[in-house]
XYZ file of C-alpha atoms in Angstrom:
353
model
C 0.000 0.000 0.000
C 1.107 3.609 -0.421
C 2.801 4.462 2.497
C 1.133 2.247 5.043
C -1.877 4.347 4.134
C -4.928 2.120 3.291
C -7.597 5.039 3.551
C -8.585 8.373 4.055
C -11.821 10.358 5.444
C -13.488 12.162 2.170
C -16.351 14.077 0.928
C -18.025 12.399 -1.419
C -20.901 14.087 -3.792
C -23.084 10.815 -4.535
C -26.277 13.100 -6.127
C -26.734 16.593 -7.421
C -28.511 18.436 -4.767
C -28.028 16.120 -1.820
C -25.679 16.740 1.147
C -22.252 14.885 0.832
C -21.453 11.969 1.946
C -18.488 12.251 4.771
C -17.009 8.634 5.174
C -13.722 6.584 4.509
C -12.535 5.683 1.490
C -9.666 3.435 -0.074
C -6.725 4.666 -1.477
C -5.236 2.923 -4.913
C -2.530 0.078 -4.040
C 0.001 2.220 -5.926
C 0.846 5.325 -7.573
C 1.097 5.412 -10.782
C 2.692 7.871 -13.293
C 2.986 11.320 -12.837
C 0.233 11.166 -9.315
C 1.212 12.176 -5.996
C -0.005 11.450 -2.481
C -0.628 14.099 -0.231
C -1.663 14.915 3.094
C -3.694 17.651 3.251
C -3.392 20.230 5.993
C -6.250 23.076 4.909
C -8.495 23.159 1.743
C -10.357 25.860 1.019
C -14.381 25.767 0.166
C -15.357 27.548 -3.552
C -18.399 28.489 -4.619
C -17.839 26.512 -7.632
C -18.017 23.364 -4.864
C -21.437 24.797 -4.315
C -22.343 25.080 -7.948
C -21.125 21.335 -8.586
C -23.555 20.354 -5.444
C -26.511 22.142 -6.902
C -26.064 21.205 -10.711
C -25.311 24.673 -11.562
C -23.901 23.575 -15.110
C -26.242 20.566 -16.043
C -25.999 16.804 -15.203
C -23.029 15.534 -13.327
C -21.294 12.531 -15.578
C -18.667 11.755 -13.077
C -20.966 11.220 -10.411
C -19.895 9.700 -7.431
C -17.144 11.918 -6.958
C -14.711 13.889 -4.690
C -14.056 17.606 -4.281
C -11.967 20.235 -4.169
C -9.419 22.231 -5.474
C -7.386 24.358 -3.183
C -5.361 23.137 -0.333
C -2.109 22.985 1.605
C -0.306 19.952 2.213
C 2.897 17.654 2.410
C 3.883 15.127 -0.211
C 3.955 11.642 1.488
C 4.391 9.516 -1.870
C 5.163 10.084 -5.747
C 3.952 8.121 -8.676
C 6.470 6.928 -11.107
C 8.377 10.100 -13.867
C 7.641 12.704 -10.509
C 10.083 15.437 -10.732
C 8.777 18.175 -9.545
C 8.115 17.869 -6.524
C 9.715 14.983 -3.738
C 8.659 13.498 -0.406
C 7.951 16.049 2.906
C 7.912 18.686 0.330
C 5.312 21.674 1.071
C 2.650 22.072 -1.589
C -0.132 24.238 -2.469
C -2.401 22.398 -4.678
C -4.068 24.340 -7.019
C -6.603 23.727 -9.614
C -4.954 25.719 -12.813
C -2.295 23.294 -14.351
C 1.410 24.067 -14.320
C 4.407 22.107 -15.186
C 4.568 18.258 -14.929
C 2.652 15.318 -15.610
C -1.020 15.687 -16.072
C -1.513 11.922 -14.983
C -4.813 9.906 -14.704
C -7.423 9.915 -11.703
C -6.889 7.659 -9.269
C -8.577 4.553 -8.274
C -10.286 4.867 -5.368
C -12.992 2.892 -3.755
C -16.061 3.202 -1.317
C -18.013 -0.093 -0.325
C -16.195 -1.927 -3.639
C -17.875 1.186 -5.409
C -15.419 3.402 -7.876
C -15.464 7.083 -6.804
C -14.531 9.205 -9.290
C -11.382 12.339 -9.030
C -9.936 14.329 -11.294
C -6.696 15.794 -11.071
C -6.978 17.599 -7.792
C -9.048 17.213 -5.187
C -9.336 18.381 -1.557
C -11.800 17.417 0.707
C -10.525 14.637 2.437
C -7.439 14.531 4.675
C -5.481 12.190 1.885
C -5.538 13.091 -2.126
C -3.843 11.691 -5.228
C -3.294 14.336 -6.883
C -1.775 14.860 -10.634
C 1.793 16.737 -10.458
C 0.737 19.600 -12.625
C -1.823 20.962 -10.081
C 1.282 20.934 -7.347
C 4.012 23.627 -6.729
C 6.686 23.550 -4.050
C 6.523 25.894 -1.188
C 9.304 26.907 1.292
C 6.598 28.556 3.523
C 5.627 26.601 6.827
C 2.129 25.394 5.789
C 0.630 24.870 8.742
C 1.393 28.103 10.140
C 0.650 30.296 7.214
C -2.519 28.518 5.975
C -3.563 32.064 4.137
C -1.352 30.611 1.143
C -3.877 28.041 0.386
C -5.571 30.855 -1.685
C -3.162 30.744 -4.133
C -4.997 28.026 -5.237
C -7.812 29.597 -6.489
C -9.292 32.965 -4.426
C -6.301 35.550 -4.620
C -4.477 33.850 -7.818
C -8.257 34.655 -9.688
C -8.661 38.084 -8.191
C -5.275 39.189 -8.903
C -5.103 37.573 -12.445
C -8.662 38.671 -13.281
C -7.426 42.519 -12.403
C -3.887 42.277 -13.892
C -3.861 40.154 -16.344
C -7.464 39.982 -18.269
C -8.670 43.886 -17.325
C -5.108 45.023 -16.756
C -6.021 48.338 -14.484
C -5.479 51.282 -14.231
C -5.466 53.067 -10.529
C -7.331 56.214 -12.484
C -10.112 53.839 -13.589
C -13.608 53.086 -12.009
C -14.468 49.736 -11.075
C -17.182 47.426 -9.775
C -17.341 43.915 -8.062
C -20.487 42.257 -7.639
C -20.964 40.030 -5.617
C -18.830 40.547 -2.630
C -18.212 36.826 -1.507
C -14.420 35.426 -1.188
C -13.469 36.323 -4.777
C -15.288 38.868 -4.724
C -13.704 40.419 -1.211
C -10.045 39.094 -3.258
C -10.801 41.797 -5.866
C -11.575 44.986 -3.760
C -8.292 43.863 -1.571
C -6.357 43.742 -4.998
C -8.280 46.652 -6.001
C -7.160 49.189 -3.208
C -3.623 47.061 -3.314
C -3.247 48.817 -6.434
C -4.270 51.732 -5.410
C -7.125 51.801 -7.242
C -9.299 55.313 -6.381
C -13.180 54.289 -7.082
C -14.602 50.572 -6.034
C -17.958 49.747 -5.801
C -18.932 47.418 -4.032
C -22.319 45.730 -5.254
C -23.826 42.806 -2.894
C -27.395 42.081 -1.048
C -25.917 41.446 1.771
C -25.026 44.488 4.341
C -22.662 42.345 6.607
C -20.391 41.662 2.970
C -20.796 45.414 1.980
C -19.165 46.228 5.824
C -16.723 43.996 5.226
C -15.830 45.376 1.242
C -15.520 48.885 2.803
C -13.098 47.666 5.809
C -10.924 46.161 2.435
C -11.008 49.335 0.006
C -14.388 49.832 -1.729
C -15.632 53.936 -1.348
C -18.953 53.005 -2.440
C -21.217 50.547 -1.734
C -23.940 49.421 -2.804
C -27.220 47.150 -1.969
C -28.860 45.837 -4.700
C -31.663 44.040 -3.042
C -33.012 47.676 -2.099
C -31.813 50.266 -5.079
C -31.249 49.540 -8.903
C -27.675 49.386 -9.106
C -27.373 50.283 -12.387
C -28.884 53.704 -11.741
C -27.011 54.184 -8.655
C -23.947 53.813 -10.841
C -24.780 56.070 -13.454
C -25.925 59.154 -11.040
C -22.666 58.706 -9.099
C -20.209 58.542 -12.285
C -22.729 59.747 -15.762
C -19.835 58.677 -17.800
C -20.132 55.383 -16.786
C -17.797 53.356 -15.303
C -13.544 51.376 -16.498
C -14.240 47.870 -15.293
C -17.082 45.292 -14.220
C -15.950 42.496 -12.264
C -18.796 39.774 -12.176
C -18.978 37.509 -9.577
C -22.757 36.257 -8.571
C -23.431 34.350 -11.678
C -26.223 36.136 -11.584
C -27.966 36.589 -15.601
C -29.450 39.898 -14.951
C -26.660 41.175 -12.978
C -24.305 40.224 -15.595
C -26.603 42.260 -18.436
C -26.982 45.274 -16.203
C -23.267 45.186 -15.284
C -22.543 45.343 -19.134
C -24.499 48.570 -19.311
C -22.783 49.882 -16.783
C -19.517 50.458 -18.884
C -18.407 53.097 -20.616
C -17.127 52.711 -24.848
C -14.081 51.033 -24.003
C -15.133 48.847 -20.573
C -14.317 45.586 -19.430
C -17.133 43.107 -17.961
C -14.951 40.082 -16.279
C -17.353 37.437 -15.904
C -16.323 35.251 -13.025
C -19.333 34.074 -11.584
C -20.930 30.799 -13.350
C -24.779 31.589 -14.045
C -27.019 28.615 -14.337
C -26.600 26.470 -17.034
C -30.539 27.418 -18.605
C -30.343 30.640 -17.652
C -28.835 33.500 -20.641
C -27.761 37.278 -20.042
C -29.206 39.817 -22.656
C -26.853 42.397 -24.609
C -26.753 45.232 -27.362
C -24.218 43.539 -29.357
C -23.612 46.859 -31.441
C -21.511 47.796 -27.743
C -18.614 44.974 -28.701
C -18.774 46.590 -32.001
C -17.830 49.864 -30.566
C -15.297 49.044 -27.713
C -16.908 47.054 -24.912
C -15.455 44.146 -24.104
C -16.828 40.708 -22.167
C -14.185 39.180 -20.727
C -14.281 35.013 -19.388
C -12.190 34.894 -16.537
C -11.116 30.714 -16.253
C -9.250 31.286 -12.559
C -7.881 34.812 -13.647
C -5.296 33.013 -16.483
C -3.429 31.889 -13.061
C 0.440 30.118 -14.820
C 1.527 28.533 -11.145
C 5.297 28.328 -12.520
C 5.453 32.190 -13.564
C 2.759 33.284 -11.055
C 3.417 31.990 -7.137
C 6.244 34.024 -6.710
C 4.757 37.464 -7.507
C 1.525 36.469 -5.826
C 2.811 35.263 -2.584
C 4.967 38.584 -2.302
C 1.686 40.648 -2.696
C -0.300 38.125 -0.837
C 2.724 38.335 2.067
C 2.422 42.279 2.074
C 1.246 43.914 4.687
C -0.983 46.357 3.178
C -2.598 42.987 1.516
C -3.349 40.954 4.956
C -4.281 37.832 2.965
C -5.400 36.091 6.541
C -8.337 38.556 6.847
C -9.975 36.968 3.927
C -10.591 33.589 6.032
C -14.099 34.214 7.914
C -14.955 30.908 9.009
C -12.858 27.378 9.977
C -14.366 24.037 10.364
C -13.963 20.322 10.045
C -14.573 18.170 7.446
C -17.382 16.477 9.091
C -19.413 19.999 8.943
C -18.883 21.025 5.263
C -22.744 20.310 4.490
C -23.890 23.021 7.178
C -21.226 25.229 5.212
C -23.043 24.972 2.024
C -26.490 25.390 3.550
C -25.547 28.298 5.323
C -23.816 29.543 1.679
C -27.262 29.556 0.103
C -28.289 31.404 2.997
C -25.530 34.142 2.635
C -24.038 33.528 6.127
C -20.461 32.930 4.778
C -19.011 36.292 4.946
C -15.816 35.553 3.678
C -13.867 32.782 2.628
C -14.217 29.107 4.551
C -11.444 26.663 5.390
C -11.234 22.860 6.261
C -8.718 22.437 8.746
C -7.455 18.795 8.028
C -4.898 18.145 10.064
C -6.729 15.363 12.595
C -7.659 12.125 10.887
């Protein structure tokens, strides 16, 4: 067996729309190439976990499966052509690929029943994971657990600004939707220096915690029209829209919020039946819409520059984490996320088996 390690305590999603499944599973007898067994010590909870849960983009194929795809750990095993990474190395798993193998999905079983993993996943306190979703990290893990981010939350918010609408600290911009990501942006945002953020959420506790983090206006779109709101305070409308609710007629009034030469980032993931309205004569002219796939995050030209801004004071990555838990309450997580009461971002502390 790998390691002397027959099994592992894991999340499994067994149905769209029904809680998880928290139970022990079997690892695979052996590695094979280009996988890597690691021991997780913190994995951080996505919305897109949520969206997978609720069938946001149409039937699930791979059902039963695991999840996750953001986490801190320590290599305990590699898989045959590893190079990249050895045994007791510190890793951030992350779900953009980098360098390395992207190997096959591991065999893993539950009751004699195959349960289905991709390259990376994170919700148990053992994963296989494929070496291209790994990256060496000379930071103590366990102490700075903030760096999990990296994996998806900062690395899209800092991507999404720099790299896809490429700022300027003279421009206006917007983030709806003022979850994790969306908190990520308005940090990066005023990081940058960046004079006008609005804030745009339904939720007054987020909008409190978006003008602790940078944004000089916010705004509540369960009680005022946000688009008007946005046109009295700036007439000649606004640089950037960063999208992050998903939400169809968000995303259509968020388009009409820019000016000739705007930017609407769509990060949020609307439902798969559901379709956003535009005047397409506004691409003509200048506007742009802009899919953000985890902010065009390269791990191997990336970490280093992220973790220094991430590291900065003036950043304070940690305040981003809201809420801790085990693994053995991640379905009152995602009830209370359909109920808005994750402010910021959740963890899974993993390191008791």
């Amino acid at each position: 067996m790998i390691s002397k390690i027959k099994s592992t305590k894991a999340a499994i999603l067994f149905k769209q729309g029904k809680p998880l499944l928290i139970t022990r599973i079997d690892l695979p007898e052996k590695l094979f190439r280009g996988q890597v067994l690691v021991r997780n010590f913190y994995s951080g909870v996505c919305g897109s976990q949520l969206g997978e849960i609720d069938g946001v983009k149409g039937k699930d194929k791979y059902l039963p499966h695991l999840l996750g795809h953001e986490a801190v750990g320590e290599v305990i095993e590699t898989g045959p052509g590893v190079k990249k990474v050895k045994k007791n190395d510190n890793v951030l798993l992350h779900w953009m690929p980098g360098s390395g193998i992207s190997a096959m999905g591991p065999e893993l079983r539950w009751n004699n029943q195959k349960i289905n993993a991709g390259p990376i996943t994170t919700f148990s306190n053992y994963s296989v994971i494929s070496e291209n979703r790994l990256t060496k990290i000379k930071q103590n893990l366990k102490k700075n657990k903030e760096i999990l981010l990296l994996g998806c939350t900062t690395s899209t918010a800092i991507g999404a600004i720099k790299k896809l609408a490429k700022i300027e600290n003279k421009q206006i911009a917007a983030v709806s939707g003022c979850g994790a990501i969306g908190l990520a942006l308005i940090k990066t945002l005023k990081f940058y220096n960046v004079k006008n953020i609005i804030a745009i959420d339904i939720n007054n506790k987020k909008l409190k915690i978006a003008k602790k983090f940078g944004a000089n206006f916010l705004i509540n779109s369960k009680n005022q029209n946000f688009l008007n709101t946005i046109k009295n305070l700036f007439p000649n409308n606004i640089d950037q829209f960063f999208e992050c609710t998903g939400n169809v007629d968000v995303i259509s009034k968020g388009f009409e919020c820019l000016n000739q030469k705007g930017n609407e980032i769509l990060i949020g993931v609307p439902h798969f039946n559901k379709k956003a309205k535009f005047y397409t004569l506004d691409i003509n002219l200048g506007k742009n819409l802009i899919g953000c796939k985890g902010g065009d995050f390269s791990p191997d030209k990336d970490i280093t520059n992220y973790l220094k801004i991430m590291s900065n004071k003036k950043y304070n990555s940690k305040s981003l984490i809201t809420n801790e838990i085990s693994l053995d309450n991640i379905n009152d997580v995602f009830s209370d996320m359909r109920k808005q009461k994750i402010l910021g971002k959740c963890i899974i502390n993993l390191n008791q088996e």
